[in-house]
Amino acid sequence: MSLFWRIFVLNAVVLGAATALLLWAPVTVSVPVLLTEAVVLIGGLAVMLVANAALLRIGLAPLARLTRRMSTVDILRPGQRLAVSGHGGVPALIRAFNDMLDRLERERATSAARALSAQESERQRIARELHDEVGQSLTVVLMDLDRAADRSADPGLRAELAQAQETTRASLDEVRRLAHRLRPGVLEDLGLVSALTALTTELADHTGLVVRRRLESGLPRLDEQTELVLYRVAQESLTNVARHADAAGVDVALTGHEESVVLRIQDDGRGIGLAHEGAGIRGMRERALLIGATLEIGAAPGGGADVSLTVPLHRVGGDHAAHQDPARR
């Protein structure tokens, strides 16, 4: 029975009961209406309205649940589905909504994969240009300044050239650091653990944060895409700690379990509170969806932020792992 006919029948039952009561009840209506008769009629009307409201609430309860879920659903948090229940056209509507979420999640994952692939390609191109073009140009400038300083007999000029050399050398180091952040060559050459070690060491050197590492070396084999997602999530999390957390220390752990690999980053800063998720966190959620992982962001025991990325091993095993170079482990 469709939703229309269900509502129609509910109202027909109420009105039929009221009609039967008027036909066969030993109650008559006088002209003019007496007070006791008015009380009976108003009481009957109130009973009909209450009964009708209760029946409609029961019949439309699944639609209310569907409305609440539609207003809160987030396709970056997959698996949010409604249990199919109710009668009439309600189950069909809920199933259609669940199917729509399935299609949206698949399409979002596909588009995110293309976007992130293009983003990584662009990162590599920029890193290559920084290293090959800007880096080499600064190296040439540094060599020219060094030769000019050796040839100059003026102590004041030599001091200025030495200052220019230091500025150029610092700029060259910054270009190399940016190129390294855009394209982590150590990840491709030595693997995830070495890349995370280098990342945390660089963070400690540049920010003064106390970084405590617990990186297991005997992890299961991970494909390149999964390693890249783990690295980027760690990179974004540590960047957020350095910029916004006002923390003194941060713990970075990479552990392997029977069915998953878990990356966890906890700081002792101000925490996330009720802050709105920005582009960085949304980007981490998209990367997690790309490999079927689960990203959880909450409060750390010490009051800071706790970022946890859980990668199921059934997603990263199989053919992907079989083609990975064992030397990278």
Coordinates of C-alpha atoms in Angstrom, one line a residue:
M1 CA 0.0 0.0 0.0
S2 CA 1.4 3.4 -1.0
L3 CA 1.9 6.2 1.5
F4 CA -1.0 8.1 0.1
W5 CA -3.4 5.2 0.7
R6 CA -2.0 4.6 4.1
I7 CA -2.7 8.2 5.2
F8 CA -6.1 8.0 3.5
V9 CA -7.0 4.8 5.4
L10 CA -5.8 6.2 8.7
N11 CA -8.0 9.2 8.4
A12 CA -11.0 7.1 7.1
V13 CA -10.8 4.9 10.1
V14 CA -10.9 7.9 12.5
L15 CA -13.8 9.6 10.6
G16 CA -15.6 6.2 10.3
A17 CA -15.4 5.7 14.0
A18 CA -16.7 9.2 14.7
T19 CA -19.6 8.7 12.3
A20 CA -20.5 5.3 13.9
L21 CA -20.4 6.9 17.3
L22 CA -22.8 9.7 16.1
L23 CA -25.2 7.2 14.5
W24 CA -25.5 4.6 17.2
A25 CA -24.7 6.5 20.4
P26 CA -27.7 7.4 22.6
V27 CA -26.7 11.0 22.4
T28 CA -28.7 13.7 20.6
V29 CA -28.0 17.3 19.8
S30 CA -30.5 19.9 20.8
V31 CA -31.2 23.3 19.2
P32 CA -29.8 25.4 20.6
V33 CA -26.9 23.1 21.7
L34 CA -26.8 22.4 25.4
L35 CA -23.5 22.8 27.4
T36 CA -23.2 19.1 28.2
E37 CA -23.7 18.3 24.5
A38 CA -21.1 20.8 23.4
V39 CA -18.6 19.3 25.9
V40 CA -19.3 15.8 24.5
L41 CA -18.8 17.0 20.9
I42 CA -15.6 18.9 21.7
G43 CA -14.3 16.0 23.6
G44 CA -15.0 13.7 20.7
L45 CA -13.3 16.1 18.3
A46 CA -10.2 16.2 20.6
V47 CA -10.1 12.4 20.7
M48 CA -10.3 12.2 16.9
L49 CA -7.5 14.7 16.5
V50 CA -5.3 12.9 19.0
A51 CA -5.9 9.6 17.4
N52 CA -5.3 10.9 14.0
A53 CA -2.0 12.6 15.1
A54 CA -0.8 9.4 16.8
L55 CA -1.5 7.2 13.8
L56 CA 0.2 9.7 11.4
R57 CA 3.2 10.0 13.6
I58 CA 3.6 6.2 13.7
G59 CA 3.1 6.0 9.9
L60 CA 5.5 8.8 9.1
A61 CA 8.2 8.0 11.7
P62 CA 10.6 6.5 9.0
L63 CA 10.3 9.7 7.0
A64 CA 11.4 11.7 10.0
R65 CA 14.4 9.5 10.5
L66 CA 15.2 9.8 6.8
T67 CA 15.0 13.6 7.0
R68 CA 17.4 13.8 10.0
R69 CA 19.9 11.5 8.2
M70 CA 19.7 13.6 5.0
S71 CA 20.5 16.7 7.0
T72 CA 23.6 15.2 8.7
V73 CA 25.1 12.8 6.1
D74 CA 28.7 13.3 5.0
I75 CA 30.0 11.3 2.2
L76 CA 33.5 11.7 3.6
R77 CA 32.4 9.5 6.4
P78 CA 31.2 6.4 4.5
G79 CA 28.8 3.7 5.8
Q80 CA 26.0 6.0 7.0
R81 CA 23.0 4.0 6.0
L82 CA 19.4 3.8 7.3
A83 CA 17.8 0.6 8.3
V84 CA 15.0 -0.3 5.9
S85 CA 11.8 -0.3 7.9
G86 CA 8.2 0.9 7.7
H87 CA 5.4 0.1 5.3
G88 CA 4.0 1.3 2.0
G89 CA 6.3 3.4 0.0
V90 CA 8.6 4.3 2.9
P91 CA 11.0 1.3 2.6
A92 CA 11.4 2.0 -1.1
L93 CA 12.2 5.6 -0.4
I94 CA 14.8 4.6 2.2
R95 CA 16.4 2.0 -0.2
A96 CA 16.6 4.7 -2.9
F97 CA 18.3 7.0 -0.4
N98 CA 20.8 4.4 0.6
D99 CA 21.5 3.6 -3.1
M100 CA 22.0 7.3 -3.8
L101 CA 24.6 7.4 -1.0
D102 CA 26.4 4.4 -2.5
R103 CA 26.6 6.1 -5.9
L104 CA 27.7 9.4 -4.4
E105 CA 30.5 7.6 -2.4
R106 CA 31.7 5.7 -5.4
E107 CA 31.7 8.8 -7.6
R108 CA 33.4 10.9 -4.9
A109 CA 36.1 8.2 -4.5
T110 CA 36.7 8.1 -8.2
S111 CA 36.8 11.9 -8.6
A112 CA 39.0 12.2 -5.5
A113 CA 41.4 9.6 -6.9
R114 CA 41.7 11.6 -10.1
A115 CA 42.1 14.9 -8.3
L116 CA 44.8 13.6 -5.9
S117 CA 46.6 11.9 -8.7
A118 CA 46.7 15.2 -10.6
Q119 CA 47.8 17.0 -7.4
E120 CA 50.7 14.6 -6.8
S121 CA 51.8 14.9 -10.5
E122 CA 51.7 18.7 -10.1
R123 CA 53.7 18.5 -6.9
Q124 CA 56.3 16.4 -8.6
R125 CA 56.5 18.9 -11.5
I126 CA 56.9 21.9 -9.2
A127 CA 59.5 20.0 -7.1
R128 CA 61.4 19.1 -10.2
E129 CA 61.4 22.7 -11.4
L130 CA 62.4 24.0 -8.0
H131 CA 65.3 21.6 -7.8
D132 CA 66.5 21.7 -11.4
E133 CA 65.8 25.3 -12.3
V134 CA 65.7 27.5 -9.2
G135 CA 68.1 25.3 -7.3
Q136 CA 70.7 25.3 -10.0
S137 CA 70.3 29.0 -10.6
L138 CA 70.9 29.8 -6.9
T139 CA 73.9 27.4 -7.0
V140 CA 75.4 29.3 -9.9
V141 CA 74.8 32.6 -8.1
L142 CA 76.5 31.2 -5.0
M143 CA 79.5 30.2 -6.9
D144 CA 79.7 33.6 -8.7
L145 CA 79.5 35.4 -5.3
D146 CA 82.3 33.1 -3.9
R147 CA 84.6 33.9 -6.9
A148 CA 83.8 37.6 -6.6
A149 CA 84.6 37.6 -2.9
D150 CA 88.0 35.8 -3.5
R151 CA 89.0 38.4 -6.2
S152 CA 87.9 41.5 -4.2
A153 CA 90.6 43.3 -2.2
D154 CA 88.1 45.7 -0.5
P155 CA 87.3 44.3 3.0
G156 CA 83.9 46.1 3.1
L157 CA 82.9 44.7 -0.2
R158 CA 84.1 41.2 0.8
A159 CA 81.9 41.4 3.9
E160 CA 78.9 42.4 1.8
L161 CA 79.6 39.6 -0.6
A162 CA 79.9 37.1 2.3
Q163 CA 76.5 38.3 3.6
A164 CA 75.0 37.8 0.1
Q165 CA 76.5 34.3 0.1
E166 CA 74.8 33.5 3.4
T167 CA 71.4 34.8 2.1
T168 CA 71.8 32.9 -1.1
R169 CA 72.8 29.7 0.7
A170 CA 69.8 30.0 3.0
S171 CA 67.5 30.5 0.0
L172 CA 69.0 27.5 -1.6
D173 CA 68.4 25.4 1.5
E174 CA 64.8 26.6 1.6
V175 CA 64.2 25.7 -2.0
R176 CA 65.6 22.2 -1.4
R177 CA 63.4 21.9 1.6
L178 CA 60.3 22.9 -0.3
A179 CA 61.2 20.5 -3.1
H180 CA 61.6 17.7 -0.6
R181 CA 58.2 18.5 1.0
L182 CA 56.5 18.5 -2.4
R183 CA 58.2 15.3 -3.6
P184 CA 59.5 13.1 -0.8
G185 CA 62.3 11.2 -2.6
V186 CA 63.2 9.3 0.5
L187 CA 59.7 7.7 0.5
E188 CA 60.3 6.4 -3.0
D189 CA 63.9 5.3 -2.3
L190 CA 63.9 4.0 1.3
G191 CA 60.2 3.5 2.3
L192 CA 57.7 4.8 4.7
V193 CA 59.5 4.4 8.0
S194 CA 62.6 6.3 6.7
A195 CA 60.4 9.0 5.2
L196 CA 58.5 9.5 8.5
T197 CA 61.8 9.6 10.4
A198 CA 63.1 12.3 8.0
L199 CA 59.9 14.2 8.2
T200 CA 59.8 14.3 12.0
T201 CA 63.5 15.1 12.3
E202 CA 63.0 18.1 10.0
L203 CA 59.9 19.2 12.0
A204 CA 61.9 19.1 15.3
D205 CA 64.9 21.0 13.7
H206 CA 62.7 23.8 12.3
T207 CA 60.1 24.2 15.0
G208 CA 61.8 23.1 18.3
L209 CA 59.0 20.7 19.0
V210 CA 59.9 17.6 21.0
V211 CA 59.1 14.7 18.7
R212 CA 58.7 11.2 20.1
R213 CA 58.7 8.5 17.5
R214 CA 57.5 4.9 17.7
L215 CA 57.8 3.6 14.1
E216 CA 57.7 -0.2 13.7
S217 CA 60.1 -1.4 11.0
G218 CA 58.6 -4.9 10.5
L219 CA 55.3 -3.7 9.0
P220 CA 53.4 -5.6 6.3
R221 CA 54.1 -4.7 2.8
L222 CA 52.1 -1.6 1.6
D223 CA 51.6 -0.5 -1.9
E224 CA 53.0 2.9 -3.1
Q225 CA 49.6 4.6 -3.0
T226 CA 49.0 3.6 0.6
E227 CA 52.4 4.6 1.7
L228 CA 51.9 8.0 0.0
V229 CA 48.6 8.5 1.8
L230 CA 50.1 7.6 5.2
Y231 CA 53.0 10.0 4.5
R232 CA 50.7 12.9 3.4
V233 CA 48.3 12.5 6.4
A234 CA 51.3 12.5 8.8
Q235 CA 52.7 15.6 7.0
E236 CA 49.4 17.5 7.2
S237 CA 48.9 16.5 10.8
L238 CA 52.4 17.6 11.8
T239 CA 52.0 20.9 9.9
N240 CA 48.7 21.6 11.8
V241 CA 50.5 20.9 15.1
A242 CA 53.3 23.3 14.2
R243 CA 51.0 26.1 13.0
H244 CA 48.0 25.9 15.2
A245 CA 48.4 23.6 18.2
D246 CA 50.8 25.7 20.3
A247 CA 52.2 22.4 21.5
A248 CA 55.5 21.6 23.2
G249 CA 55.7 17.9 22.0
V250 CA 54.1 15.4 19.7
D251 CA 54.0 11.6 19.5
V252 CA 54.2 9.9 16.2
A253 CA 53.4 6.2 16.1
L254 CA 53.2 3.8 13.2
T255 CA 52.2 0.3 14.2
G256 CA 51.1 -2.9 12.6
H257 CA 48.3 -5.1 13.8
E258 CA 46.8 -8.4 12.6
E259 CA 44.3 -6.8 10.3
S260 CA 45.5 -3.1 10.0
V261 CA 48.3 -0.6 10.0
V262 CA 47.7 2.4 12.2
L263 CA 49.3 5.8 12.1
R264 CA 48.6 7.9 15.2
I265 CA 49.7 11.4 16.0
Q266 CA 49.1 13.0 19.4
D267 CA 50.2 16.4 20.6
D268 CA 49.9 18.2 23.9
G269 CA 48.6 21.5 22.5
R270 CA 45.3 23.3 22.8
G271 CA 43.3 20.6 21.0
I272 CA 40.8 21.1 18.2
G273 CA 37.8 22.0 20.4
L274 CA 34.8 23.1 18.3
A275 CA 36.9 24.3 15.4
H276 CA 35.5 23.8 11.9
E277 CA 37.3 21.3 9.7
G278 CA 39.3 23.1 7.2
A279 CA 40.6 22.1 3.8
G280 CA 43.6 20.3 5.3
I281 CA 41.5 17.9 7.3
R282 CA 39.0 17.4 4.5
G283 CA 41.9 16.6 2.2
M284 CA 43.1 14.0 4.7
R285 CA 39.6 12.4 4.8
E286 CA 39.6 12.2 1.0
R287 CA 43.0 10.6 1.0
A288 CA 41.8 8.1 3.6
L289 CA 38.7 7.2 1.5
L290 CA 41.0 6.7 -1.5
I291 CA 42.6 3.6 0.2
G292 CA 39.6 2.5 2.2
A293 CA 41.1 3.7 5.5
T294 CA 39.4 5.2 8.5
L295 CA 40.4 8.6 9.8
E296 CA 39.5 9.6 13.3
I297 CA 40.2 13.0 14.8
G298 CA 39.5 13.7 18.5
A299 CA 41.0 14.8 21.8
A300 CA 44.2 13.3 23.1
P301 CA 44.4 12.2 26.7
G302 CA 46.7 15.1 27.5
G303 CA 44.3 17.7 26.1
G304 CA 45.7 18.1 22.6
A305 CA 44.6 16.6 19.3
D306 CA 44.6 12.9 18.4
V307 CA 44.7 11.9 14.7
S308 CA 44.4 8.2 13.9
L309 CA 44.5 6.7 10.4
T310 CA 43.7 3.0 10.3
V311 CA 44.4 1.2 7.0
P312 CA 42.9 -2.3 6.7
L313 CA 45.4 -4.9 5.5
H314 CA 42.9 -6.6 3.2
R315 CA 42.9 -3.4 1.2
V316 CA 46.7 -3.1 0.8
G317 CA 47.6 -6.7 0.4
G318 CA 47.3 -9.0 -2.6
D319 CA 48.5 -7.9 -6.0
H320 CA 49.6 -4.4 -4.9
A321 CA 52.0 -5.9 -2.3
A322 CA 53.3 -8.6 -4.7
H323 CA 54.7 -6.0 -7.1
Q324 CA 56.4 -3.9 -4.5
D325 CA 60.2 -4.0 -4.5
P326 CA 61.4 -5.9 -1.3
A327 CA 64.5 -3.7 -1.1
R328 CA 62.3 -0.8 0.0
R329 CA 61.4 -2.6 3.2

